[in-house]
PDB file of C-alpha atoms and ligand atoms in Angstrom:
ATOM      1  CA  UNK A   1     169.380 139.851 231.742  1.00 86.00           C
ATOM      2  CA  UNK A   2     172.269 137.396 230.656  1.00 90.00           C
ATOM      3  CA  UNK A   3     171.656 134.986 227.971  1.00 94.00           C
ATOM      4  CA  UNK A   4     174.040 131.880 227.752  1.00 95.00           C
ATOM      5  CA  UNK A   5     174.165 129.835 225.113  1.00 97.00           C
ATOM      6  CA  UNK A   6     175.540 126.230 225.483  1.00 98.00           C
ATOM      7  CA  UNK A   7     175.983 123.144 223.019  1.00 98.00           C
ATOM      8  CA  UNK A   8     175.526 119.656 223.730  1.00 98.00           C
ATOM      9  CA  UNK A   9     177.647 117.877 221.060  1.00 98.00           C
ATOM     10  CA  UNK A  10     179.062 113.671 220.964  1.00 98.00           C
ATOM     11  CA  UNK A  11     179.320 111.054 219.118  1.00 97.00           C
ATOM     12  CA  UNK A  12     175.999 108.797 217.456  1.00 96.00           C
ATOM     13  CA  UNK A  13     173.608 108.218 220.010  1.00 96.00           C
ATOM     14  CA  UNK A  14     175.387 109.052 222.861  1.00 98.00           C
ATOM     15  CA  UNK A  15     172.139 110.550 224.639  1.00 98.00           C
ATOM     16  CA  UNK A  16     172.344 114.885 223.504  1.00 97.00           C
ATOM     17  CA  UNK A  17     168.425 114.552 222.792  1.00 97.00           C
ATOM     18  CA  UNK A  18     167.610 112.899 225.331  1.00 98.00           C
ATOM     19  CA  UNK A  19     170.352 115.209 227.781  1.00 98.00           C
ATOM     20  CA  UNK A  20     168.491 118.164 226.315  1.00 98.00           C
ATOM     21  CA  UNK A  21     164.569 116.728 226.488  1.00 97.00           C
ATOM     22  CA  UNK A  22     165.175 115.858 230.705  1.00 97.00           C
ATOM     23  CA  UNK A  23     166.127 119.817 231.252  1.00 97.00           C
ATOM     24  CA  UNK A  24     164.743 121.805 228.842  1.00 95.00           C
ATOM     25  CA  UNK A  25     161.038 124.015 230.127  1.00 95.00           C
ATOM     26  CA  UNK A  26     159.951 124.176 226.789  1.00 93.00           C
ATOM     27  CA  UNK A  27     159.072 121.715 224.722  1.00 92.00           C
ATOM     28  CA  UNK A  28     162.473 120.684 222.876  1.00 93.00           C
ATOM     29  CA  UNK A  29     162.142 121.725 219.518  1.00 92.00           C
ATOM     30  CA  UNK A  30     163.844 118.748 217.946  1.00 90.00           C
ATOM     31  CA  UNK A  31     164.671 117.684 214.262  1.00 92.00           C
ATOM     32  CA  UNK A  32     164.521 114.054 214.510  1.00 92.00           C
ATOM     33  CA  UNK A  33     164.233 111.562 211.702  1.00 93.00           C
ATOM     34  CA  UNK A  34     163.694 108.023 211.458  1.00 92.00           C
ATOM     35  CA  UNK A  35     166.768 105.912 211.035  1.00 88.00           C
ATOM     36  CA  UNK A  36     166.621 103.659 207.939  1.00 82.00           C
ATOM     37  CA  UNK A  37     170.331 102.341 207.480  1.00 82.00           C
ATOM     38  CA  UNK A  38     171.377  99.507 208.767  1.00 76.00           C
ATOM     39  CA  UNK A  39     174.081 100.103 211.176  1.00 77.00           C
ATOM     40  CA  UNK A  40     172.255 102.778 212.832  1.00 81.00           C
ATOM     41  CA  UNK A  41     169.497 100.954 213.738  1.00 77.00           C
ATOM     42  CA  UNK A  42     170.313 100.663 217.454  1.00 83.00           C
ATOM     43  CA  UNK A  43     167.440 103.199 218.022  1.00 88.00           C
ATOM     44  CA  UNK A  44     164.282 104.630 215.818  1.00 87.00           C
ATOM     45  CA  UNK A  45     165.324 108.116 215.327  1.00 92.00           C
ATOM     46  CA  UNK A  46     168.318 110.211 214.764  1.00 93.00           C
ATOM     47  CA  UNK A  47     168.849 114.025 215.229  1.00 93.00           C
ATOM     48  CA  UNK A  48     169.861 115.768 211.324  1.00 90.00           C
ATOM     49  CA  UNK A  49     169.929 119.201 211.648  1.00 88.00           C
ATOM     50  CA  UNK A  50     169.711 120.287 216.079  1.00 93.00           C
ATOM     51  CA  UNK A  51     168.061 120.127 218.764  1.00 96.00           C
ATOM     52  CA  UNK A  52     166.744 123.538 221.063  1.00 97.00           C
ATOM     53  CA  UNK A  53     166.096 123.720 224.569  1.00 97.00           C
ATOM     54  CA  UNK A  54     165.394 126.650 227.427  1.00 97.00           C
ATOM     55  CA  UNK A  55     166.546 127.128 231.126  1.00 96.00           C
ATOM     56  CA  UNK A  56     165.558 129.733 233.290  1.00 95.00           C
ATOM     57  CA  UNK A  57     168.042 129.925 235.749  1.00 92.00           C
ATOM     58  CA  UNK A  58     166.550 132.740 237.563  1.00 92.00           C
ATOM     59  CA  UNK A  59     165.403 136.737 236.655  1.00 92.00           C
ATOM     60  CA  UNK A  60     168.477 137.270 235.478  1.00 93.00           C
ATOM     61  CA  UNK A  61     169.922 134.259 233.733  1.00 94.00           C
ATOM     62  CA  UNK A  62     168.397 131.841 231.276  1.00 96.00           C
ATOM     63  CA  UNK A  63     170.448 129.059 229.404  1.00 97.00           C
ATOM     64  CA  UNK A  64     169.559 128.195 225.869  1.00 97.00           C
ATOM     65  CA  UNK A  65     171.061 124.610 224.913  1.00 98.00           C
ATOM     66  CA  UNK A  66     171.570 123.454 221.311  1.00 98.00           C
ATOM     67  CA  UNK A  67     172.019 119.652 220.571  1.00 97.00           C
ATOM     68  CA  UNK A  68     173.998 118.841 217.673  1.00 97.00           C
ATOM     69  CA  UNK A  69     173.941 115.975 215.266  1.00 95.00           C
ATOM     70  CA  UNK A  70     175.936 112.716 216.162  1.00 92.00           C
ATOM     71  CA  UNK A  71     175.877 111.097 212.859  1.00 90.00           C
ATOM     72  CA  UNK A  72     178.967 112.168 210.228  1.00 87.00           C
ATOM     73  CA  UNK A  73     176.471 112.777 207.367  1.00 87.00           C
ATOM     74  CA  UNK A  74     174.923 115.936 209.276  1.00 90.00           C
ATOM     75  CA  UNK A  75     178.193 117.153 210.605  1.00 90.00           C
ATOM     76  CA  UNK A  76     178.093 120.299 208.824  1.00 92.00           C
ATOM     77  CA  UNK A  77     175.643 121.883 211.448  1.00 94.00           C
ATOM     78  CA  UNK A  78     177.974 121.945 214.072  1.00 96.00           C
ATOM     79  CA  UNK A  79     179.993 124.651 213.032  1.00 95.00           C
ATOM     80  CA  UNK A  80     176.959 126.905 212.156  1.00 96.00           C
ATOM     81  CA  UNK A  81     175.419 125.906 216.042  1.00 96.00           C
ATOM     82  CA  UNK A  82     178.560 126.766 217.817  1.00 97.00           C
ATOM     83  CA  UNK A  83     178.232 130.266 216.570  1.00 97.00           C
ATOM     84  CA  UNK A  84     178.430 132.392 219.420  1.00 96.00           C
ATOM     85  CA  UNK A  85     177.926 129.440 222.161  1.00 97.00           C
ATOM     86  CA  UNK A  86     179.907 130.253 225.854  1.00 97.00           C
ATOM     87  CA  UNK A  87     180.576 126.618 226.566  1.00 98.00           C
ATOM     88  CA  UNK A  88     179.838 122.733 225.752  1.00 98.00           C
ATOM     89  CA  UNK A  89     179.180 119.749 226.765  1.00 98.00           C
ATOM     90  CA  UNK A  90     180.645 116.436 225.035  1.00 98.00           C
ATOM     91  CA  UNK A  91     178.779 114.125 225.710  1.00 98.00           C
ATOM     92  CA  UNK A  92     179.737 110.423 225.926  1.00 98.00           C
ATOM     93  CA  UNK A  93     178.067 106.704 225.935  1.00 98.00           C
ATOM     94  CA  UNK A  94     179.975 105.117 228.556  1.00 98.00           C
ATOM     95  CA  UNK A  95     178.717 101.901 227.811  1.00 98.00           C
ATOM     96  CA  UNK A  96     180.209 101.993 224.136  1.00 98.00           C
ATOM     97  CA  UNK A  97     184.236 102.161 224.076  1.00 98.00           C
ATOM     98  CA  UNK A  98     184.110 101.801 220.708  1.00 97.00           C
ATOM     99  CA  UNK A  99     182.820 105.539 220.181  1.00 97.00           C
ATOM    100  CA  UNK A 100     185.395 106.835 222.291  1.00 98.00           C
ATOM    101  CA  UNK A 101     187.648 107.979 219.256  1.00 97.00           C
ATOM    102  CA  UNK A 102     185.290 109.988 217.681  1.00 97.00           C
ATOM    103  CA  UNK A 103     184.143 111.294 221.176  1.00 98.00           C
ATOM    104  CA  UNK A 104     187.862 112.360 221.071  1.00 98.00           C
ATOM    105  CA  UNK A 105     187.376 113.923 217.896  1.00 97.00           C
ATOM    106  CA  UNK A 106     184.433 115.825 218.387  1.00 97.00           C
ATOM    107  CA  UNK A 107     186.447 117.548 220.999  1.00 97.00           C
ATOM    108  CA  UNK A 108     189.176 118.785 219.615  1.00 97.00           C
ATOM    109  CA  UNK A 109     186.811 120.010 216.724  1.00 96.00           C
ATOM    110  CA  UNK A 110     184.649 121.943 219.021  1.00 97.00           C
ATOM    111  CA  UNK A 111     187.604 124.100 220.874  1.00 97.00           C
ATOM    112  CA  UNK A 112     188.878 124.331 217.387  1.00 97.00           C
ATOM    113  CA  UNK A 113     185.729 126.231 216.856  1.00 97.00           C
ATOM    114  CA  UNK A 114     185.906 128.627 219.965  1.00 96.00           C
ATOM    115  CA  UNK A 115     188.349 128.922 222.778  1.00 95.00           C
ATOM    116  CA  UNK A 116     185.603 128.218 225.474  1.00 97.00           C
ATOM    117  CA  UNK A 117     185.560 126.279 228.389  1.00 97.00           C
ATOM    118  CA  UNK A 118     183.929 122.516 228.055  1.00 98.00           C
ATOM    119  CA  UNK A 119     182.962 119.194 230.266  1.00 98.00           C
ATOM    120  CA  UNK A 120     182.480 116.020 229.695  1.00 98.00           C
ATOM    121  CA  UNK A 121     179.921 114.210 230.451  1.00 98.00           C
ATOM    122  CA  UNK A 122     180.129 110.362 231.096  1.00 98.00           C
ATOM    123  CA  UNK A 123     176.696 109.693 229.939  1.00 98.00           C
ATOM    124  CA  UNK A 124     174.437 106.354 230.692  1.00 98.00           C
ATOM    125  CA  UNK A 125     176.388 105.513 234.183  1.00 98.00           C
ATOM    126  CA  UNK A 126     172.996 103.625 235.057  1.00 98.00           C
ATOM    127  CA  UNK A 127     174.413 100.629 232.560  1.00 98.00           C
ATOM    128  CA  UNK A 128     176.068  97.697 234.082  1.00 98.00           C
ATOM    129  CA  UNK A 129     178.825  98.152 231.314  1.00 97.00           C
ATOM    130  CA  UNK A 130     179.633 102.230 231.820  1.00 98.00           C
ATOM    131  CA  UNK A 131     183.312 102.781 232.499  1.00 98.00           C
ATOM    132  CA  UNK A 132     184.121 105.000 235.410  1.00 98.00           C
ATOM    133  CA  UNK A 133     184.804 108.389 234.934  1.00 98.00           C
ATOM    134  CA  UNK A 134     188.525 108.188 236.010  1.00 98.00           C
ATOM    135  CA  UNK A 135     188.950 105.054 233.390  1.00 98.00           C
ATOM    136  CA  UNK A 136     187.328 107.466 230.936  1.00 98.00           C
ATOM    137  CA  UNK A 137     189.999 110.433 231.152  1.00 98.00           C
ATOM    138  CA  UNK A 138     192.640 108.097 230.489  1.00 97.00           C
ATOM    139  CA  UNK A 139     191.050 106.657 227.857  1.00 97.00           C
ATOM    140  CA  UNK A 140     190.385 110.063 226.342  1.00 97.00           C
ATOM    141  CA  UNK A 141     193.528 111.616 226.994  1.00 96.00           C
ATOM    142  CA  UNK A 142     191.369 114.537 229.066  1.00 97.00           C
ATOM    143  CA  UNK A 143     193.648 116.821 231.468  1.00 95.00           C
ATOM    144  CA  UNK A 144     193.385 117.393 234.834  1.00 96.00           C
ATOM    145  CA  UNK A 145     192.121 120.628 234.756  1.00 94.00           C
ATOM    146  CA  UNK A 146     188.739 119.509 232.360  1.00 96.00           C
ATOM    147  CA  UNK A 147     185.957 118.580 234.610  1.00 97.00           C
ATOM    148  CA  UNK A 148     184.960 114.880 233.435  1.00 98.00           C
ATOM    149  CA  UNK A 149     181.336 114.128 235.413  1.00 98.00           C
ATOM    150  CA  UNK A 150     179.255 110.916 235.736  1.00 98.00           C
ATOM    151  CA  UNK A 151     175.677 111.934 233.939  1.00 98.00           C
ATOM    152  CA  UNK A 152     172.486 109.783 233.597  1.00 98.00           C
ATOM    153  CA  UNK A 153     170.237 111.757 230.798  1.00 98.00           C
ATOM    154  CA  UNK A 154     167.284 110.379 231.688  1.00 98.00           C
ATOM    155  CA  UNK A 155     167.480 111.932 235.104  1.00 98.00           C
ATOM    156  CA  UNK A 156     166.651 115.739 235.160  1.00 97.00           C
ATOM    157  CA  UNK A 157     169.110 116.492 238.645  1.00 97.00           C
ATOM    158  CA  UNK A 158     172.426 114.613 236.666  1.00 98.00           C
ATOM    159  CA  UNK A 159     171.369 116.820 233.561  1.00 98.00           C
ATOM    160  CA  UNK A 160     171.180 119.781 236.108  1.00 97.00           C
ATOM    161  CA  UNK A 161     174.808 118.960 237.445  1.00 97.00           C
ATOM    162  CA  UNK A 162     176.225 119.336 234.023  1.00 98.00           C
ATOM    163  CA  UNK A 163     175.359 121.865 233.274  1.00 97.00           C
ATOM    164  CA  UNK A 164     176.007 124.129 236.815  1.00 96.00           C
ATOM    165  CA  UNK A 165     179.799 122.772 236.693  1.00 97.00           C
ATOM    166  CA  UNK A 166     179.683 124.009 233.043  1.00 98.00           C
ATOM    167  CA  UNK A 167     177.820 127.490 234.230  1.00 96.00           C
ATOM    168  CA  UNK A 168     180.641 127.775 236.465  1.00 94.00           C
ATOM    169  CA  UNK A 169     183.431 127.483 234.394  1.00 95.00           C
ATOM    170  CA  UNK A 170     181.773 129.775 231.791  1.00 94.00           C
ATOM    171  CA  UNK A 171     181.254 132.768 234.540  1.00 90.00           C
ATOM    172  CA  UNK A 172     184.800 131.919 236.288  1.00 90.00           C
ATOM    173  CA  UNK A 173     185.942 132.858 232.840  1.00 87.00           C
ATOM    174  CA  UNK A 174     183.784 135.542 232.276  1.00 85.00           C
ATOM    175  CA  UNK A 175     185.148 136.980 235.972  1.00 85.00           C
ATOM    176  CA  UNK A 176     188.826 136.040 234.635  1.00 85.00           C
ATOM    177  CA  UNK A 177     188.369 138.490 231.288  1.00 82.00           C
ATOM    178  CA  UNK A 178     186.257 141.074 233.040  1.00 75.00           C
ATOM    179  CA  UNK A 179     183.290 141.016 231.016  1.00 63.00           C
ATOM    180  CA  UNK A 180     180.221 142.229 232.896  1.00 58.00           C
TER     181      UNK A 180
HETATM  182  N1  LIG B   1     170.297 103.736 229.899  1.00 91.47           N
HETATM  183  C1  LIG B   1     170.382 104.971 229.415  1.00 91.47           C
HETATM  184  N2  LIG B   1     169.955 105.216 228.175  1.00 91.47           N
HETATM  185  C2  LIG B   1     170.072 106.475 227.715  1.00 91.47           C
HETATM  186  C3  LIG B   1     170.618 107.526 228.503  1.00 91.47           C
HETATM  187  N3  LIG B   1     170.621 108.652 227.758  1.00 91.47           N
HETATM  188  C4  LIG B   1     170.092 108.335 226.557  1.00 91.47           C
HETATM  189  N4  LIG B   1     169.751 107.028 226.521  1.00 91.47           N
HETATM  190  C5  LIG B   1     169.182 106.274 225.384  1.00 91.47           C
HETATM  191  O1  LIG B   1     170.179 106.265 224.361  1.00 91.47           O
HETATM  192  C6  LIG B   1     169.572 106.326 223.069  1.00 91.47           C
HETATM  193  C7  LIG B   1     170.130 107.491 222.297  1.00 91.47           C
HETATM  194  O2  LIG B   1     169.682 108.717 222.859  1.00 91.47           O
HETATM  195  P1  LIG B   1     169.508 110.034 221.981  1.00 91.47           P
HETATM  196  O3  LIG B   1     169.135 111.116 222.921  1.00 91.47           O
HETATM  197  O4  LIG B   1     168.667 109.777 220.792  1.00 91.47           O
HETATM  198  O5  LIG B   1     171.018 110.209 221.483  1.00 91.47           O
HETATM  199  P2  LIG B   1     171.613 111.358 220.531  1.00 91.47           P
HETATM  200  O6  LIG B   1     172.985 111.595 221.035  1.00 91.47           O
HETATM  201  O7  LIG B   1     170.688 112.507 220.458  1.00 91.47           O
HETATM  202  O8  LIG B   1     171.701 110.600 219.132  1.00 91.47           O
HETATM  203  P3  LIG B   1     171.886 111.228 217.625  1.00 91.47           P
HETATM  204  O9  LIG B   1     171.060 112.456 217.539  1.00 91.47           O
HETATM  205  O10 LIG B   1     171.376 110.149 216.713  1.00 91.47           O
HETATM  206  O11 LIG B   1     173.354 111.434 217.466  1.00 91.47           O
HETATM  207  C8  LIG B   1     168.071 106.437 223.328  1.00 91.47           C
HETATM  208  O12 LIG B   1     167.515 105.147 223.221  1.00 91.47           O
HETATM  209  C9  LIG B   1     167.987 106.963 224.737  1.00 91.47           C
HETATM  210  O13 LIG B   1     166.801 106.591 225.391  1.00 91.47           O
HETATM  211  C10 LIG B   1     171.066 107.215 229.830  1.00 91.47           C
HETATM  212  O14 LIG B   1     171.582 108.033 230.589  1.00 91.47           O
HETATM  213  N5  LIG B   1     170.934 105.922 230.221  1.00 91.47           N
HETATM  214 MG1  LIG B   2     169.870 113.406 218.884  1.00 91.47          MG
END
């Protein structure tokens, strides 16, 4: 039995909970809190210390995902929940250019963290203002060889997509280094 544990990291409100809630078997154990400053109020409720989710791939493999924080104030979880992850997922709003920098950011953070492999996600492609996914490497300076792939969160099968294209990296690499 192979356990693989991802994280699902991005900027404010880019969708992780959400990403994490379509998947997830279990019921997502969540830490959400209601959002009382002003220029977070876009939504109700903001993640402060992680989400946790479960996949069962099959017999043999079962994924266990842990959201992250977006907002600065709680970023001091994220080094503790990349402890011992295989991969992750950045995860972007599309929609919002504006959060692009810190999306940025939160990348280079992350591989500071672990030398793993990572996608990006291009997350709410159902709004009418998402930028494509081949706009979004440029804008985010992300090379060829990183795997940048159109997501909706709300919709279980784009979740699903992630996270196989991140699988695969994560067991090409595991192939590459020999590790059974
Ligand atoms: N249209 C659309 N809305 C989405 C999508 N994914 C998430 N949302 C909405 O975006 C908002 C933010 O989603 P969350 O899952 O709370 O985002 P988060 O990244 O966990 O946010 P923090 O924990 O506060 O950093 C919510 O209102 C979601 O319903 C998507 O693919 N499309
Ligand atoms: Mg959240």
């Amino acid at each position: 039995m192979q356990t693989v544990k991802m994280v699902v990291t991005g900027p404010f409100s880019a969708g992780k909970t959400q990403f994490i809630r379509s998947i997830s078997e279990i019921d997502v154990v969540s830490t959400e809190r209601r959002i009382s400053s002003e220029p977070e109020r876009i939504k109700d409720a903001t993640t402060v210390a992680m989400d946790f989710g479960r996949i069962t791939v099959d017999e043999d493999l079962i994924l266990y995902l842990f959201g992250t924080p977006g907002q600065k104030r709680f970023h001091f979880m994220w080094e503790i929940l990349s402890e011992g992850m295989l991969g992750f997922v950045v995860l972007i709003d599309s929609a919002r250019p504006e959060t692009f920098r810190e999306a940025r950011r939160i990348l280079e953070v992350f591989r500071g963290y672990a030398p793993t492999p990572y996608v990006v996600a291009a997350n709410k492609q159902d709004s009418p203002d998402a930028w494509a996914t081949d706009d979004l490497r440029i804008a985010l300076k992300i090379s060829q060889n990183i795997k940048v792939l159109p997501c909706v969160a709300t919709d279980k099968e784009s979740v699903k997509n992630v996270l196989l294209e991140l699988l695969y990296s994560i067991l090409e690499e595991m192939d590459a280094e020999g590790i059974e």
